[in-house]
């Protein structure tokens, strides 16, 4: 029988910890995200298992990373959106997720994203967008080629492999934005590979230039500047 933890007590303890950094925790019906001051979590049951509590802590530490590592400085996400639209924002957020988690790992004792990452690594990635986000977010930590579903995307991004593999160590979101723009430009000039049906034939009616699906999670070269005005995931 698994041990259950009182959610209210656990969240109260976590809220006090984050309050020291002037970060507020709020539960609502949306997914994990932050606006730079408040961390929003989905509504939770009255009791949670130890594994569920670990997941909550991972998501909290991740969102806190966007605040602590200054993902919001310089309106990087707004600037990315104005130039590259939703796809650009997704690219920036995925790359920035790698940077802010590395920052949290180095700066705060007890931060551990390994459980969350193992789940991401074991998930099947069926769409080009899922594969793209996974590569941008996870490859600098786990290496090129660690997920079998991402080979085609990795081939597309090969010209930027060295930069993507170093993104977790970038000093600022401004530097990440510079790389994100290079990725967006590369994808614009190199349409994603065609999707094959179960019979091995290309699906018809697909716009090769369009990137479809949803990414994981939930985030943002070199340069100075930084952040965004809307919530990060």
CSV table of N, CA, C and O in Angstrom, one decimal, residues 55-152:
chain,number,residue,atom,x,y,z
A,55,UNK,N,6.5,14.6,-8.6
A,55,UNK,CA,6.1,15.2,-9.9
A,55,UNK,C,5.8,16.7,-9.6
A,55,UNK,O,6.2,17.6,-10.4
A,56,UNK,N,5.0,17.0,-8.6
A,56,UNK,CA,4.6,18.3,-8.3
A,56,UNK,C,5.9,19.2,-8.0
A,56,UNK,O,6.0,20.3,-8.5
A,57,UNK,N,6.8,18.6,-7.2
A,57,UNK,CA,8.0,19.4,-6.9
A,57,UNK,C,8.8,19.7,-8.2
A,57,UNK,O,9.4,20.8,-8.3
A,58,UNK,N,8.9,18.7,-9.1
A,58,UNK,CA,9.6,18.9,-10.3
A,58,UNK,C,9.0,20.1,-11.1
A,58,UNK,O,9.7,20.9,-11.6
A,59,UNK,N,7.7,20.1,-11.2
A,59,UNK,CA,7.0,21.1,-12.0
A,59,UNK,C,7.2,22.5,-11.3
A,59,UNK,O,7.4,23.5,-12.0
A,60,UNK,N,7.1,22.5,-10.0
A,60,UNK,CA,7.4,23.7,-9.3
A,60,UNK,C,8.8,24.2,-9.5
A,60,UNK,O,9.0,25.4,-9.7
A,61,UNK,N,9.8,23.4,-9.3
A,61,UNK,CA,11.2,23.8,-9.5
A,61,UNK,C,11.4,24.2,-10.9
A,61,UNK,O,12.2,25.2,-11.2
A,62,UNK,N,10.8,23.6,-11.9
A,62,UNK,CA,10.9,24.0,-13.3
A,62,UNK,C,10.4,25.4,-13.5
A,62,UNK,O,11.1,26.3,-14.1
A,63,UNK,N,9.2,25.6,-13.0
A,63,UNK,CA,8.6,27.0,-13.2
A,63,UNK,C,9.3,28.0,-12.4
A,63,UNK,O,9.5,29.2,-12.9
A,64,UNK,N,9.8,27.7,-11.3
A,64,UNK,CA,10.6,28.6,-10.5
A,64,UNK,C,11.9,29.0,-11.2
A,64,UNK,O,12.4,30.1,-11.1
A,65,UNK,N,12.4,28.0,-12.0
A,65,UNK,CA,13.6,28.2,-12.8
A,65,UNK,C,13.4,29.4,-13.8
A,65,UNK,O,14.4,30.2,-14.0
A,66,UNK,N,12.2,29.5,-14.4
A,66,UNK,CA,12.0,30.6,-15.3
A,66,UNK,C,12.1,32.0,-14.6
A,66,UNK,O,12.5,33.0,-15.2
A,67,UNK,N,11.7,32.0,-13.3
A,67,UNK,CA,11.8,33.2,-12.5
A,67,UNK,C,13.2,33.5,-12.1
A,67,UNK,O,13.7,34.6,-12.3
A,68,UNK,N,13.8,32.5,-11.5
A,68,UNK,CA,15.1,32.6,-10.9
A,68,UNK,C,16.2,32.9,-12.0
A,68,UNK,O,17.1,33.7,-11.8
A,69,UNK,N,16.1,32.2,-13.1
A,69,UNK,CA,17.1,32.4,-14.2
A,69,UNK,C,16.7,33.5,-15.2
A,69,UNK,O,17.3,33.6,-16.2
A,70,UNK,N,15.7,34.3,-14.8
A,70,UNK,CA,15.3,35.5,-15.6
A,70,UNK,C,14.9,35.3,-17.0
A,70,UNK,O,15.3,35.9,-17.9
A,71,UNK,N,14.0,34.3,-17.2
A,71,UNK,CA,13.4,34.1,-18.5
A,71,UNK,C,12.6,35.2,-19.0
A,71,UNK,O,12.4,35.4,-20.2
A,72,UNK,N,12.2,36.1,-18.1
A,72,UNK,CA,11.2,37.2,-18.5
A,72,UNK,C,11.9,38.5,-18.8
A,72,UNK,O,11.3,39.5,-19.2
A,73,UNK,N,13.2,38.6,-18.6
A,73,UNK,CA,13.9,39.8,-18.8
A,73,UNK,C,14.1,40.1,-20.3
A,73,UNK,O,14.4,39.3,-21.1
A,74,UNK,N,13.7,41.4,-20.7
A,74,UNK,CA,14.0,41.8,-22.1
A,74,UNK,C,12.9,41.4,-23.0
A,74,UNK,O,13.0,41.7,-24.2
A,75,UNK,N,11.8,40.8,-22.6
A,75,UNK,CA,10.6,40.5,-23.4
A,75,UNK,C,11.1,39.6,-24.6
A,75,UNK,O,10.6,39.8,-25.8
A,76,UNK,N,11.9,38.6,-24.4
A,76,UNK,CA,12.4,37.7,-25.4
A,76,UNK,C,11.3,37.0,-26.1
A,76,UNK,O,11.2,36.8,-27.3
A,77,UNK,N,10.3,36.5,-25.3
A,77,UNK,CA,9.2,35.7,-25.9
A,77,UNK,C,8.3,36.6,-26.8
A,77,UNK,O,7.9,36.2,-27.8
A,78,UNK,N,8.0,37.8,-26.3
A,78,UNK,CA,7.2,38.7,-27.1
A,78,UNK,C,7.9,39.0,-28.4
A,78,UNK,O,7.3,39.1,-29.5
A,79,UNK,N,9.2,39.3,-28.4
A,79,UNK,CA,10.0,39.6,-29.6
A,79,UNK,C,10.0,38.4,-30.5
A,79,UNK,O,10.0,38.5,-31.7
A,80,UNK,N,10.2,37.2,-29.9
A,80,UNK,CA,10.2,36.0,-30.8
A,80,UNK,C,8.8,35.8,-31.4
A,80,UNK,O,8.7,35.4,-32.6
A,81,UNK,N,7.8,36.1,-30.7
A,81,UNK,CA,6.4,35.9,-31.2
A,81,UNK,C,6.2,36.9,-32.4
A,81,UNK,O,5.6,36.5,-33.4
A,82,UNK,N,6.6,38.1,-32.3
A,82,UNK,CA,6.4,39.1,-33.3
A,82,UNK,C,7.1,38.8,-34.6
A,82,UNK,O,6.7,39.2,-35.7
A,83,UNK,N,8.2,38.1,-34.5
A,83,UNK,CA,9.0,37.7,-35.7
A,83,UNK,C,8.7,36.4,-36.2
A,83,UNK,O,8.6,36.1,-37.4
A,84,UNK,N,8.5,35.4,-35.3
A,84,UNK,CA,8.3,34.0,-35.8
A,84,UNK,C,7.0,33.3,-35.4
A,84,UNK,O,6.8,32.2,-35.7
A,85,UNK,N,6.1,34.0,-34.7
A,85,UNK,CA,4.8,33.5,-34.3
A,85,UNK,C,4.9,32.4,-33.3
A,85,UNK,O,5.9,32.2,-32.5
A,86,UNK,N,3.8,31.6,-33.2
A,86,UNK,CA,3.7,30.5,-32.2
A,86,UNK,C,4.9,29.5,-32.3
A,86,UNK,O,5.3,29.0,-31.3
A,87,UNK,N,5.3,29.2,-33.5
A,87,UNK,CA,6.3,28.2,-33.7
A,87,UNK,C,7.6,28.7,-33.1
A,87,UNK,O,8.4,28.0,-32.4
A,88,UNK,N,7.9,30.0,-33.3
A,88,UNK,CA,9.1,30.6,-32.7
A,88,UNK,C,9.1,30.6,-31.2
A,88,UNK,O,10.1,30.3,-30.5
A,89,UNK,N,7.9,30.9,-30.6
A,89,UNK,CA,7.7,30.8,-29.1
A,89,UNK,C,8.0,29.4,-28.6
A,89,UNK,O,8.6,29.2,-27.6
A,90,UNK,N,7.5,28.4,-29.3
A,90,UNK,CA,7.6,27.0,-28.9
A,90,UNK,C,9.1,26.7,-28.9
A,90,UNK,O,9.6,26.0,-28.0
A,91,UNK,N,9.8,27.1,-29.9
A,91,UNK,CA,11.3,26.8,-30.1
A,91,UNK,C,12.0,27.4,-28.9
A,91,UNK,O,12.9,26.8,-28.3
A,92,UNK,N,11.8,28.7,-28.7
A,92,UNK,CA,12.4,29.4,-27.6
A,92,UNK,C,12.2,28.8,-26.3
A,92,UNK,O,13.1,28.6,-25.5
A,93,UNK,N,10.9,28.5,-26.0
A,93,UNK,CA,10.6,27.9,-24.7
A,93,UNK,C,11.2,26.6,-24.5
A,93,UNK,O,11.7,26.3,-23.4
A,94,UNK,N,11.3,25.7,-25.5
A,94,UNK,CA,11.9,24.4,-25.4
A,94,UNK,C,13.4,24.5,-25.0
A,94,UNK,O,13.9,23.9,-24.2
A,95,UNK,N,14.1,25.4,-25.8
A,95,UNK,CA,15.5,25.6,-25.5
A,95,UNK,C,15.8,26.3,-24.1
A,95,UNK,O,16.7,25.9,-23.4
A,96,UNK,N,14.9,27.2,-23.8
A,96,UNK,CA,15.0,27.9,-22.5
A,96,UNK,C,14.8,26.9,-21.3
A,96,UNK,O,15.4,27.0,-20.3
A,97,UNK,N,13.9,26.0,-21.6
A,97,UNK,CA,13.6,24.9,-20.5
A,97,UNK,C,14.9,24.2,-20.2
A,97,UNK,O,15.2,23.9,-19.0
A,98,UNK,N,15.7,23.9,-21.2
A,98,UNK,CA,17.0,23.2,-20.9
A,98,UNK,C,17.9,24.1,-20.1
A,98,UNK,O,18.6,23.6,-19.1
A,99,UNK,N,18.0,25.4,-20.4
A,99,UNK,CA,18.9,26.3,-19.7
A,99,UNK,C,18.4,26.5,-18.2
A,99,UNK,O,19.2,26.4,-17.3
A,100,UNK,N,17.1,26.7,-18.0
A,100,UNK,CA,16.7,27.1,-16.6
A,100,UNK,C,16.8,25.9,-15.7
A,100,UNK,O,17.0,26.0,-14.5
A,101,UNK,N,16.6,24.7,-16.2
A,101,UNK,CA,16.7,23.5,-15.4
A,101,UNK,C,18.2,23.2,-15.0
A,101,UNK,O,18.4,22.8,-13.8
A,102,UNK,N,19.1,23.5,-15.9
A,102,UNK,CA,20.5,23.4,-15.6
A,102,UNK,C,20.9,24.4,-14.5
A,102,UNK,O,21.6,24.1,-13.6
A,103,UNK,N,20.3,25.6,-14.6
A,103,UNK,CA,20.6,26.6,-13.6
A,103,UNK,C,20.1,26.2,-12.2
A,103,UNK,O,20.8,26.4,-11.2
A,104,UNK,N,18.9,25.6,-12.2
A,104,UNK,CA,18.3,25.2,-10.9
A,104,UNK,C,19.1,24.1,-10.3
A,104,UNK,O,19.3,24.0,-9.1
A,105,UNK,N,19.6,23.1,-11.2
A,105,UNK,CA,20.4,22.0,-10.7
A,105,UNK,C,21.7,22.5,-10.0
A,105,UNK,O,22.1,22.0,-9.0
A,106,UNK,N,22.3,23.5,-10.6
A,106,UNK,CA,23.5,24.0,-10.1
A,106,UNK,C,23.4,24.9,-8.8
A,106,UNK,O,24.2,24.9,-7.9
A,107,UNK,N,22.3,25.7,-8.8
A,107,UNK,CA,22.1,26.7,-7.7
A,107,UNK,C,21.4,26.2,-6.5
A,107,UNK,O,21.6,26.8,-5.4
A,108,UNK,N,20.6,25.1,-6.6
A,108,UNK,CA,19.8,24.8,-5.4
A,108,UNK,C,19.9,23.3,-5.1
A,108,UNK,O,19.6,22.4,-6.0
A,109,UNK,N,20.3,23.0,-3.9
A,109,UNK,CA,20.5,21.6,-3.4
A,109,UNK,C,19.1,21.0,-3.3
A,109,UNK,O,18.2,21.6,-2.8
A,110,UNK,N,19.0,19.8,-3.8
A,110,UNK,CA,17.7,19.0,-3.6
A,110,UNK,C,16.9,19.1,-4.9
A,110,UNK,O,15.9,18.3,-5.0
A,111,UNK,N,17.2,19.9,-5.8
A,111,UNK,CA,16.5,20.0,-7.1
A,111,UNK,C,16.8,18.7,-7.9
A,111,UNK,O,18.0,18.4,-8.0
A,112,UNK,N,15.8,18.0,-8.4
A,112,UNK,CA,16.1,16.8,-9.1
A,112,UNK,C,15.0,16.6,-10.1
A,112,UNK,O,13.8,16.3,-9.8
A,113,UNK,N,15.4,16.7,-11.4
A,113,UNK,CA,14.4,16.6,-12.5
A,113,UNK,C,14.5,15.2,-13.1
A,113,UNK,O,13.8,14.9,-14.1
A,114,UNK,N,15.2,14.2,-12.6
A,114,UNK,CA,15.5,13.0,-13.2
A,114,UNK,C,14.2,12.1,-13.4
A,114,UNK,O,14.0,11.5,-14.5
A,115,UNK,N,13.3,12.1,-12.4
A,115,UNK,CA,12.1,11.4,-12.6
A,115,UNK,C,11.2,11.9,-13.7
A,115,UNK,O,10.7,11.1,-14.5
A,116,UNK,N,11.1,13.2,-13.8
A,116,UNK,CA,10.3,13.8,-14.9
A,116,UNK,C,11.0,13.5,-16.3
A,116,UNK,O,10.3,13.2,-17.2
A,117,UNK,N,12.3,13.6,-16.3
A,117,UNK,CA,13.0,13.4,-17.6
A,117,UNK,C,12.9,11.9,-18.0
A,117,UNK,O,12.7,11.7,-19.2
A,118,UNK,N,13.0,11.0,-17.1
A,118,UNK,CA,12.8,9.6,-17.5
A,118,UNK,C,11.5,9.3,-18.1
A,118,UNK,O,11.4,8.5,-19.1
A,119,UNK,N,10.4,10.0,-17.6
A,119,UNK,CA,9.1,9.8,-18.2
A,119,UNK,C,9.1,10.4,-19.6
A,119,UNK,O,8.5,9.8,-20.5
A,120,UNK,N,9.7,11.6,-19.8
A,120,UNK,CA,9.7,12.2,-21.1
A,120,UNK,C,10.5,11.3,-22.1
A,120,UNK,O,10.1,11.1,-23.3
A,121,UNK,N,11.6,10.7,-21.6
A,121,UNK,CA,12.4,9.9,-22.5
A,121,UNK,C,11.7,8.6,-23.0
A,121,UNK,O,12.0,8.1,-24.1
A,122,UNK,N,10.8,8.1,-22.2
A,122,UNK,CA,10.1,6.9,-22.5
A,122,UNK,C,8.8,7.1,-23.3
A,122,UNK,O,8.2,6.1,-23.8
A,123,UNK,N,8.4,8.3,-23.4
A,123,UNK,CA,7.1,8.6,-24.2
A,123,UNK,C,7.3,8.4,-25.7
A,123,UNK,O,8.3,8.9,-26.2
A,124,UNK,N,6.4,7.8,-26.4
A,124,UNK,CA,6.5,7.8,-27.8
A,124,UNK,C,6.2,9.2,-28.4
A,124,UNK,O,5.3,9.9,-27.8
A,125,UNK,N,6.9,9.6,-29.4
A,125,UNK,CA,6.7,11.0,-30.0
A,125,UNK,C,6.2,10.8,-31.4
A,125,UNK,O,7.0,10.5,-32.3
A,126,UNK,N,5.0,11.1,-31.6
A,126,UNK,CA,4.4,10.7,-32.9
A,126,UNK,C,4.4,11.9,-33.9
A,126,UNK,O,4.3,11.6,-35.1
A,127,UNK,N,4.4,13.1,-33.4
A,127,UNK,CA,4.4,14.2,-34.4
A,127,UNK,C,5.7,14.9,-34.5
A,127,UNK,O,6.6,14.8,-33.6
A,128,UNK,N,5.9,15.6,-35.6
A,128,UNK,CA,7.2,16.4,-35.8
A,128,UNK,C,7.4,17.4,-34.7
A,128,UNK,O,8.5,17.6,-34.2
A,129,UNK,N,6.3,18.0,-34.2
A,129,UNK,CA,6.4,19.1,-33.2
A,129,UNK,C,6.8,18.4,-31.9
A,129,UNK,O,7.7,19.0,-31.1
A,130,UNK,N,6.3,17.3,-31.5
A,130,UNK,CA,6.7,16.6,-30.3
A,130,UNK,C,8.1,16.3,-30.3
A,130,UNK,O,8.9,16.4,-29.4
A,131,UNK,N,8.6,15.8,-31.5
A,131,UNK,CA,10.0,15.4,-31.6
A,131,UNK,C,10.9,16.6,-31.6
A,131,UNK,O,12.0,16.6,-31.0
A,132,UNK,N,10.5,17.7,-32.2
A,132,UNK,CA,11.2,18.9,-32.2
A,132,UNK,C,11.4,19.5,-30.8
A,132,UNK,O,12.6,19.8,-30.4
A,133,UNK,N,10.4,19.6,-30.1
A,133,UNK,CA,10.5,20.1,-28.7
A,133,UNK,C,11.3,19.2,-27.8
A,133,UNK,O,12.2,19.7,-27.1
A,134,UNK,N,11.2,17.9,-28.0
A,134,UNK,CA,12.0,16.9,-27.2
A,134,UNK,C,13.5,17.1,-27.5
A,134,UNK,O,14.3,17.2,-26.6
A,135,UNK,N,13.9,17.3,-28.8
A,135,UNK,CA,15.3,17.5,-29.1
A,135,UNK,C,15.8,18.7,-28.6
A,135,UNK,O,16.9,18.8,-28.0
A,136,UNK,N,15.1,19.8,-28.7
A,136,UNK,CA,15.5,21.1,-28.2
A,136,UNK,C,15.6,21.2,-26.7
A,136,UNK,O,16.6,21.8,-26.2
A,137,UNK,N,14.8,20.5,-26.0
A,137,UNK,CA,14.7,20.5,-24.6
A,137,UNK,C,15.6,19.5,-23.9
A,137,UNK,O,16.3,19.8,-23.0
A,138,UNK,N,15.7,18.3,-24.5
A,138,UNK,CA,16.3,17.2,-23.8
A,138,UNK,C,17.7,16.8,-24.3
A,138,UNK,O,18.5,16.2,-23.6
A,139,UNK,N,18.0,17.1,-25.6
A,139,UNK,CA,19.3,16.6,-26.2
A,139,UNK,C,20.5,17.1,-25.5
A,139,UNK,O,21.5,16.4,-25.5
A,140,UNK,N,20.5,18.4,-25.1
A,140,UNK,CA,21.7,18.9,-24.5
A,140,UNK,C,22.0,18.2,-23.1
A,140,UNK,O,23.2,18.2,-22.7
A,141,UNK,N,21.1,17.5,-22.6
A,141,UNK,CA,21.2,16.8,-21.3
A,141,UNK,C,21.5,15.3,-21.6
A,141,UNK,O,22.4,14.7,-20.9
A,142,UNK,N,20.9,14.7,-22.5
A,142,UNK,CA,20.9,13.3,-22.7
A,142,UNK,C,21.6,12.9,-24.0
A,142,UNK,O,21.8,11.7,-24.3
A,143,UNK,N,22.0,13.8,-24.9
A,143,UNK,CA,22.7,13.5,-26.1
A,143,UNK,C,21.9,13.3,-27.3
A,143,UNK,O,20.7,13.0,-27.3
A,144,UNK,N,22.6,13.5,-28.4
A,144,UNK,CA,22.0,13.4,-29.8
A,144,UNK,C,21.8,11.9,-30.0
A,144,UNK,O,22.6,11.1,-29.8
A,145,UNK,N,20.6,11.5,-30.4
A,145,UNK,CA,20.2,10.1,-30.7
A,145,UNK,C,19.7,9.3,-29.5
A,145,UNK,O,19.5,8.1,-29.6
A,146,UNK,N,19.4,10.0,-28.4
A,146,UNK,CA,18.9,9.2,-27.2
A,146,UNK,C,17.5,8.7,-27.4
A,146,UNK,O,17.1,7.8,-26.7
A,147,UNK,N,16.7,9.4,-28.2
A,147,UNK,CA,15.3,9.0,-28.4
A,147,UNK,C,15.1,8.5,-29.9
A,147,UNK,O,15.3,9.2,-30.8
A,148,UNK,N,14.7,7.2,-30.1
A,148,UNK,CA,14.6,6.7,-31.4
A,148,UNK,C,13.6,7.4,-32.3
A,148,UNK,O,13.7,7.3,-33.6
A,149,UNK,N,12.6,8.1,-31.8
A,149,UNK,CA,11.6,8.8,-32.6
A,149,UNK,C,12.1,10.1,-33.2
A,149,UNK,O,11.4,10.7,-34.0
A,150,UNK,N,13.3,10.5,-32.8
A,150,UNK,CA,13.7,11.9,-33.1
A,150,UNK,C,14.8,11.9,-34.2
A,150,UNK,O,15.4,13.0,-34.5
A,151,UNK,N,15.1,10.8,-34.9
A,151,UNK,CA,16.1,10.8,-35.9
A,151,UNK,C,16.0,11.8,-37.0
A,151,UNK,O,16.9,12.6,-37.4
A,152,UNK,N,14.7,11.9,-37.6
A,152,UNK,CA,14.5,12.8,-38.7
A,152,UNK,C,14.7,14.2,-38.3
A,152,UNK,O,15.2,15.0,-39.0
